[in-house]
mmCIF file of N, CA and C in Angstrom:
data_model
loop_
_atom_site.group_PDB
_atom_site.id
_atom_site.type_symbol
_atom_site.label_atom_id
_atom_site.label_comp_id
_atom_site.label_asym_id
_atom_site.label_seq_id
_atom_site.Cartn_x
_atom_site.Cartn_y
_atom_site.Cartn_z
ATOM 1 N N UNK B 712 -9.512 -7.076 16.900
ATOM 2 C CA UNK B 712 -9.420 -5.637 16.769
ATOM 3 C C UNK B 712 -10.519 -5.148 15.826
ATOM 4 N N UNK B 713 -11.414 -4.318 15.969
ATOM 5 C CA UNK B 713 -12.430 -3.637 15.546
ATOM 6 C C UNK B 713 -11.686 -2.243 14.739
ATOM 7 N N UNK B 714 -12.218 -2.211 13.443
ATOM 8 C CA UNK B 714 -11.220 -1.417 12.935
ATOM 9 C C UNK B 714 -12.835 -0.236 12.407
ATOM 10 N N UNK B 715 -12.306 0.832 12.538
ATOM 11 C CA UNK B 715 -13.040 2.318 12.431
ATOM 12 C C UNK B 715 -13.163 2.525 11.072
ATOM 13 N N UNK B 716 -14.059 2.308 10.125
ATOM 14 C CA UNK B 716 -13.740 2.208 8.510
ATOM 15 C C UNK B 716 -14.108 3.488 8.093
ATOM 16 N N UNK B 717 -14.963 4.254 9.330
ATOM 17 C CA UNK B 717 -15.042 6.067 8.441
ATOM 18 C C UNK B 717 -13.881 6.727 9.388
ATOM 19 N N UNK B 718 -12.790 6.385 9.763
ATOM 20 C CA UNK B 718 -11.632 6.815 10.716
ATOM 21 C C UNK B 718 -10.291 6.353 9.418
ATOM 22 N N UNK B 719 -10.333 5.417 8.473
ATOM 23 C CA UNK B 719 -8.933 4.906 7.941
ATOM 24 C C UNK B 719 -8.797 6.185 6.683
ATOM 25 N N UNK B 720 -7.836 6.549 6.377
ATOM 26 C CA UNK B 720 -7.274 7.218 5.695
ATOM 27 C C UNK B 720 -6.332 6.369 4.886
ATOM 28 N N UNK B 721 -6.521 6.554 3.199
ATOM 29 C CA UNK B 721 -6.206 5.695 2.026
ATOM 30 C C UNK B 721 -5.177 6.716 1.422
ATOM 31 N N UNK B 722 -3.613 6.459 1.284
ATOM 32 C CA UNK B 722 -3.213 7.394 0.714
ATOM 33 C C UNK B 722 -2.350 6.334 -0.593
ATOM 34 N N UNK B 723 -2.604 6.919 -1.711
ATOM 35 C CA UNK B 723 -1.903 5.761 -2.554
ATOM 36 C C UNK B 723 -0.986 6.631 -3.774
ATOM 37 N N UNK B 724 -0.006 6.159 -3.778
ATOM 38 C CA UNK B 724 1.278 6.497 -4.395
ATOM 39 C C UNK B 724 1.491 6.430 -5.815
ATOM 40 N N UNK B 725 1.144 7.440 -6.418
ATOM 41 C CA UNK B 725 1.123 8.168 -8.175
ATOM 42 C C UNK B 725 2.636 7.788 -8.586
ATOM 43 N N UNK B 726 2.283 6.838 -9.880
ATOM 44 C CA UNK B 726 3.060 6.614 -10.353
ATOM 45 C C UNK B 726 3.531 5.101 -10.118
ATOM 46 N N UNK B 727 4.833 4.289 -10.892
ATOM 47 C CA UNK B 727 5.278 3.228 -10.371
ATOM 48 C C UNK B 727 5.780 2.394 -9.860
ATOM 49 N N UNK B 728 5.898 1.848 -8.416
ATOM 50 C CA UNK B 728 6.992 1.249 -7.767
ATOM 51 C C UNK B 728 7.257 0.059 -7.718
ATOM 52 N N UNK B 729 8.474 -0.294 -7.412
ATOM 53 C CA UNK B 729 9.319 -1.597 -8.043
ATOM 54 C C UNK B 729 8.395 -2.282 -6.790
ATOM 55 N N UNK B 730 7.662 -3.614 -7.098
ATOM 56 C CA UNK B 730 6.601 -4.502 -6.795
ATOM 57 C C UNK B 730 7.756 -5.641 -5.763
ATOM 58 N N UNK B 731 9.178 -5.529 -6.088
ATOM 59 C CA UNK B 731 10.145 -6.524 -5.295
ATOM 60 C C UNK B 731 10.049 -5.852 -3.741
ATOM 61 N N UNK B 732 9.977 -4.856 -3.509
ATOM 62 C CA UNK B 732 9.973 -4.172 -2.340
ATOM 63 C C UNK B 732 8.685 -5.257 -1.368
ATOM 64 N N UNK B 733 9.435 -4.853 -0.293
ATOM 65 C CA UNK B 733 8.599 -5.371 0.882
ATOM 66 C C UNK B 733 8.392 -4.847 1.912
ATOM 67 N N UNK B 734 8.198 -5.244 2.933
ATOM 68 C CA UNK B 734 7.681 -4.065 4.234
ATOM 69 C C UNK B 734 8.513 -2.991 4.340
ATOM 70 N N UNK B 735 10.017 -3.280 4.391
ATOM 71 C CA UNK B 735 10.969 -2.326 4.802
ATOM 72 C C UNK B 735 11.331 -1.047 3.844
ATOM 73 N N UNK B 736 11.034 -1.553 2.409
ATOM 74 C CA UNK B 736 10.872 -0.763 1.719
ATOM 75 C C UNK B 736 9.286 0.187 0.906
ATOM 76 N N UNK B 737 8.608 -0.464 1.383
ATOM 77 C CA UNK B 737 7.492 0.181 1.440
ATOM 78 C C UNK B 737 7.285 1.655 2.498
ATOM 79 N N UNK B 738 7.776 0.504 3.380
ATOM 80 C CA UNK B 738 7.630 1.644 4.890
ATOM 81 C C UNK B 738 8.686 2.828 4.172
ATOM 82 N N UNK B 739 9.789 2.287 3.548
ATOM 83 C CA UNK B 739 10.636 3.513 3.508
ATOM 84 C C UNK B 739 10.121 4.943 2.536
ATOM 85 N N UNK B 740 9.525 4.388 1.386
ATOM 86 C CA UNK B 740 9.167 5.219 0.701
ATOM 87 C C UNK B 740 8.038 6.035 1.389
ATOM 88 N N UNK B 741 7.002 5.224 2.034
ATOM 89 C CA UNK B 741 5.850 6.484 3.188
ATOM 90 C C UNK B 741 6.321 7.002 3.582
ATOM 91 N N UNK B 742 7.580 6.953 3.967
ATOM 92 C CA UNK B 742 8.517 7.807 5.420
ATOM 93 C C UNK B 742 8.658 9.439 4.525
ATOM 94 N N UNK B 743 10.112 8.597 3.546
ATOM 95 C CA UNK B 743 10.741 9.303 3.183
ATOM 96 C C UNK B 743 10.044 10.014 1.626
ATOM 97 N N UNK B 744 9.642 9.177 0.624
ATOM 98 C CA UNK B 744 8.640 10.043 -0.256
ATOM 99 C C UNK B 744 7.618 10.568 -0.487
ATOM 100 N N UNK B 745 6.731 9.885 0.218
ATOM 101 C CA UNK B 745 5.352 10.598 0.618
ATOM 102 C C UNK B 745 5.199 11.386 2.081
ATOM 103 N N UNK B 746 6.729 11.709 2.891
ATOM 104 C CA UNK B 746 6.465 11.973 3.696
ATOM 105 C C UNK B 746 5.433 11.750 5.103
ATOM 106 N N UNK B 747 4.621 10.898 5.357
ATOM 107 C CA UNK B 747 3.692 10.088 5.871
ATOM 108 C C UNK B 747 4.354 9.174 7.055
ATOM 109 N N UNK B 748 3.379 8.906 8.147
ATOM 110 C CA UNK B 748 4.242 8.135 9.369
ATOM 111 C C UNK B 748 3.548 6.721 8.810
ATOM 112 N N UNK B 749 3.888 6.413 8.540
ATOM 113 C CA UNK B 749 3.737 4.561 8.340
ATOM 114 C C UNK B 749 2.771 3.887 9.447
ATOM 115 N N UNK B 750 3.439 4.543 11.024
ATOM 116 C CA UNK B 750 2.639 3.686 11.897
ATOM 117 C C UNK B 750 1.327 4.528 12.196
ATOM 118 N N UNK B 751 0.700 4.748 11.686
ATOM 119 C CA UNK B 751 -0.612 5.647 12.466
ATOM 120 C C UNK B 751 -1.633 5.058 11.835
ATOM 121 N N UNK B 752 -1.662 3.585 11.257
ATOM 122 C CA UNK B 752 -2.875 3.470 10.760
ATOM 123 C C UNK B 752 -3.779 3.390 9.472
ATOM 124 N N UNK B 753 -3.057 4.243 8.682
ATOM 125 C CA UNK B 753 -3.489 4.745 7.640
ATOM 126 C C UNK B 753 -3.341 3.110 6.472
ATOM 127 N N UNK B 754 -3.912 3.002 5.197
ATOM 128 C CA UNK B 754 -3.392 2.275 4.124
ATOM 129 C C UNK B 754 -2.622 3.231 2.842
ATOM 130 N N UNK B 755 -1.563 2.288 3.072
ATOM 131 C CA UNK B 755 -0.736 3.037 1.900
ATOM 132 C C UNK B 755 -0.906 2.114 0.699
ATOM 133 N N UNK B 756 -1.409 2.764 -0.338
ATOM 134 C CA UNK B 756 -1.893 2.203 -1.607
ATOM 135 C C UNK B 756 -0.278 1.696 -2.634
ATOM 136 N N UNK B 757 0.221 1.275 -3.059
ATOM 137 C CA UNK B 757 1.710 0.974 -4.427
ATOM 138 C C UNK B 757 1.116 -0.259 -5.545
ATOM 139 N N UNK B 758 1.506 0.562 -6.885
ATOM 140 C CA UNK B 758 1.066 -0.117 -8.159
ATOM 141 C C UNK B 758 2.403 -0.436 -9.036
ATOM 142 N N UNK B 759 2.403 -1.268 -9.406
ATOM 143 C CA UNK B 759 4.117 -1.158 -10.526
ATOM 144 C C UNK B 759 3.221 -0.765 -11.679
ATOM 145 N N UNK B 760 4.525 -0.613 -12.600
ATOM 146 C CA UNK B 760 4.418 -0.116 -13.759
ATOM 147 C C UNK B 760 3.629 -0.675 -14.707
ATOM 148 N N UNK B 761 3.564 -1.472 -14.981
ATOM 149 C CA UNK B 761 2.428 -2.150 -16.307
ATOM 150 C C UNK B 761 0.702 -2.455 -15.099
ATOM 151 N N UNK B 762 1.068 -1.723 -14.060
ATOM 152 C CA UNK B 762 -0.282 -2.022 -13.551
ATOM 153 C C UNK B 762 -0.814 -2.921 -13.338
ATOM 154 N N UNK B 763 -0.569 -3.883 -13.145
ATOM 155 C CA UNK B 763 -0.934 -5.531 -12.813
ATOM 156 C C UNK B 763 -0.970 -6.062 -11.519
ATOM 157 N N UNK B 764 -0.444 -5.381 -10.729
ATOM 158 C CA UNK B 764 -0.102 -5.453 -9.275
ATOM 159 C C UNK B 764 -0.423 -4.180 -8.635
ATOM 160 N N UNK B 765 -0.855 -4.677 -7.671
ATOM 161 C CA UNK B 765 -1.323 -3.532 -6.269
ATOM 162 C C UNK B 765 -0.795 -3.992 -5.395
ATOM 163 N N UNK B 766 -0.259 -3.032 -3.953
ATOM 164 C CA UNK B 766 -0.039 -4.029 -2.616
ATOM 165 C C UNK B 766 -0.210 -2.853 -1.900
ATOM 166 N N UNK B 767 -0.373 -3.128 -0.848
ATOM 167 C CA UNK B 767 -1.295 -2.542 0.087
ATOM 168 C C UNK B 767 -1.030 -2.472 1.605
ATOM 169 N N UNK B 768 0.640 -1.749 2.389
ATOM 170 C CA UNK B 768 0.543 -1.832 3.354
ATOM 171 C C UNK B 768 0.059 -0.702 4.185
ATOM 172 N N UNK B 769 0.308 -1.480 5.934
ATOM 173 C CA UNK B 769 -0.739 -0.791 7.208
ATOM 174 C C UNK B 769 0.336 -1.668 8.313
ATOM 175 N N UNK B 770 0.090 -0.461 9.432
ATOM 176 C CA UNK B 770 0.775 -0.817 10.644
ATOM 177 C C UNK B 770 -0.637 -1.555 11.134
ATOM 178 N N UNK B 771 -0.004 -3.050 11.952
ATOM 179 C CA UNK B 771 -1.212 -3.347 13.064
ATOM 180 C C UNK B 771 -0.936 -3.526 13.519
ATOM 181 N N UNK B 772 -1.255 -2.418 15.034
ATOM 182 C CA UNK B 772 -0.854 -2.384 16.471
ATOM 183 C C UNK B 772 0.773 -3.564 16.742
ATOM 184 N N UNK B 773 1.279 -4.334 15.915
ATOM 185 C CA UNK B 773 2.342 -5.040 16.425
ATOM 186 C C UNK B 773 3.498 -5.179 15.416
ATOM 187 N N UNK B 774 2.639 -5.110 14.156
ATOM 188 C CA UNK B 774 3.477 -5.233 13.071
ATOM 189 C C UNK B 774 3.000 -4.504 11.659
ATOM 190 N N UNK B 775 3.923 -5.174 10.461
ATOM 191 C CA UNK B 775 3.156 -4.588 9.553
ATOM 192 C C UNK B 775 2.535 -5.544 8.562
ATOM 193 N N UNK B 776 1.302 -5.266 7.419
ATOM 194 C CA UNK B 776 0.647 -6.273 7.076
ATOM 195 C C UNK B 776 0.973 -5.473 5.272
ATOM 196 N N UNK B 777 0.833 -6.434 4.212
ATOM 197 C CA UNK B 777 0.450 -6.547 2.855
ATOM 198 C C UNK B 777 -0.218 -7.265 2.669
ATOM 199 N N UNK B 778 -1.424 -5.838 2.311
ATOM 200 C CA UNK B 778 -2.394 -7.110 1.503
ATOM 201 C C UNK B 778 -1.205 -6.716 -0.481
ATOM 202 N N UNK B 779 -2.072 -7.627 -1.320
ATOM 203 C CA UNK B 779 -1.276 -7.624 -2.558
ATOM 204 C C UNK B 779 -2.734 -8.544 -3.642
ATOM 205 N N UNK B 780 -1.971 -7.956 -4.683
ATOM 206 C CA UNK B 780 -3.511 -8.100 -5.948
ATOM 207 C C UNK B 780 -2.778 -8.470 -7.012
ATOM 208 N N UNK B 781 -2.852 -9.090 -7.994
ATOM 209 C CA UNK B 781 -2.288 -9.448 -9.255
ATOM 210 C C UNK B 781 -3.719 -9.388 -10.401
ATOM 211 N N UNK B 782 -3.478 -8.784 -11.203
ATOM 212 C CA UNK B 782 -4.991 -9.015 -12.377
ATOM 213 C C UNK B 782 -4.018 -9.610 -13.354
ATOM 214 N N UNK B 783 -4.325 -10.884 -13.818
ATOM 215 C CA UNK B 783 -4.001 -11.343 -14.969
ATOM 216 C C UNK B 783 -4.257 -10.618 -16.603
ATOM 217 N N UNK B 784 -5.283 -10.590 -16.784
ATOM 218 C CA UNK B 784 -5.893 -9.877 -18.467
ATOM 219 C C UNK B 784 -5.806 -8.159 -17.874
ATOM 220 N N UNK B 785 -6.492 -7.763 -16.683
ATOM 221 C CA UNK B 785 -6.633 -6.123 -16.906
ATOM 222 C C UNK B 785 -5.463 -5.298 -16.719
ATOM 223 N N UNK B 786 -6.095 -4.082 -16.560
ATOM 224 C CA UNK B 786 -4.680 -3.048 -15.337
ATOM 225 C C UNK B 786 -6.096 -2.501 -14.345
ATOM 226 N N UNK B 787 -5.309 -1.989 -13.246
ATOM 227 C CA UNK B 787 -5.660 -1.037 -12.378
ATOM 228 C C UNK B 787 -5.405 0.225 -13.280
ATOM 229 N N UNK B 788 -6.794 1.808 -12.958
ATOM 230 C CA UNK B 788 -6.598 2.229 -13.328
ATOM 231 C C UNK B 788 -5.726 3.112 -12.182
ATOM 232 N N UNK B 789 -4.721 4.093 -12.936
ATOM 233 C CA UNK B 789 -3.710 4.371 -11.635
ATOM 234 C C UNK B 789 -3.366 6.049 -11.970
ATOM 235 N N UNK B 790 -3.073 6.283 -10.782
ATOM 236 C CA UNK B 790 -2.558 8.031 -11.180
ATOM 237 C C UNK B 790 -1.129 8.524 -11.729
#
């Protein structure tokens, strides 16, 4: 799959969410707190609280994917 990189839309979520969550709850919060359709493509950005973690889901065409980041010494800077 050939993916459109001036077509993806990055929307990432201010503030901190519990990092235990996984697809189902990821998806839930795009749905239901950011209002956002989960499946269209887009990357949905989530940071926890001390900032140490990023994860990073996206519908692909069959399923859904996390990417995920851990910084040992830094933080992400975050909104």
């Amino acid at each position: 799959m050939q993916i459109d990189w001036d077509r993806v839309r990055i929307y990432i979520k201010p503030g901190a969410t519990d990092m235990r969550k996984q697809y189902n709850g990821l998806a839930y919060i795009v749905q239901n707190a950011m209002g956002k359709n989960v499946f269209d493509g887009s990357l949905y950005v989530f940071c926890n609280r001390s900032r140490s973690i990023i994860k990073v889901l996206y519908w692909d065409t069959n399923g859904f994917c996390i990417w995920s980041k851990r910084l040992e010494r830094h933080r992400f800077p975050w909104p």
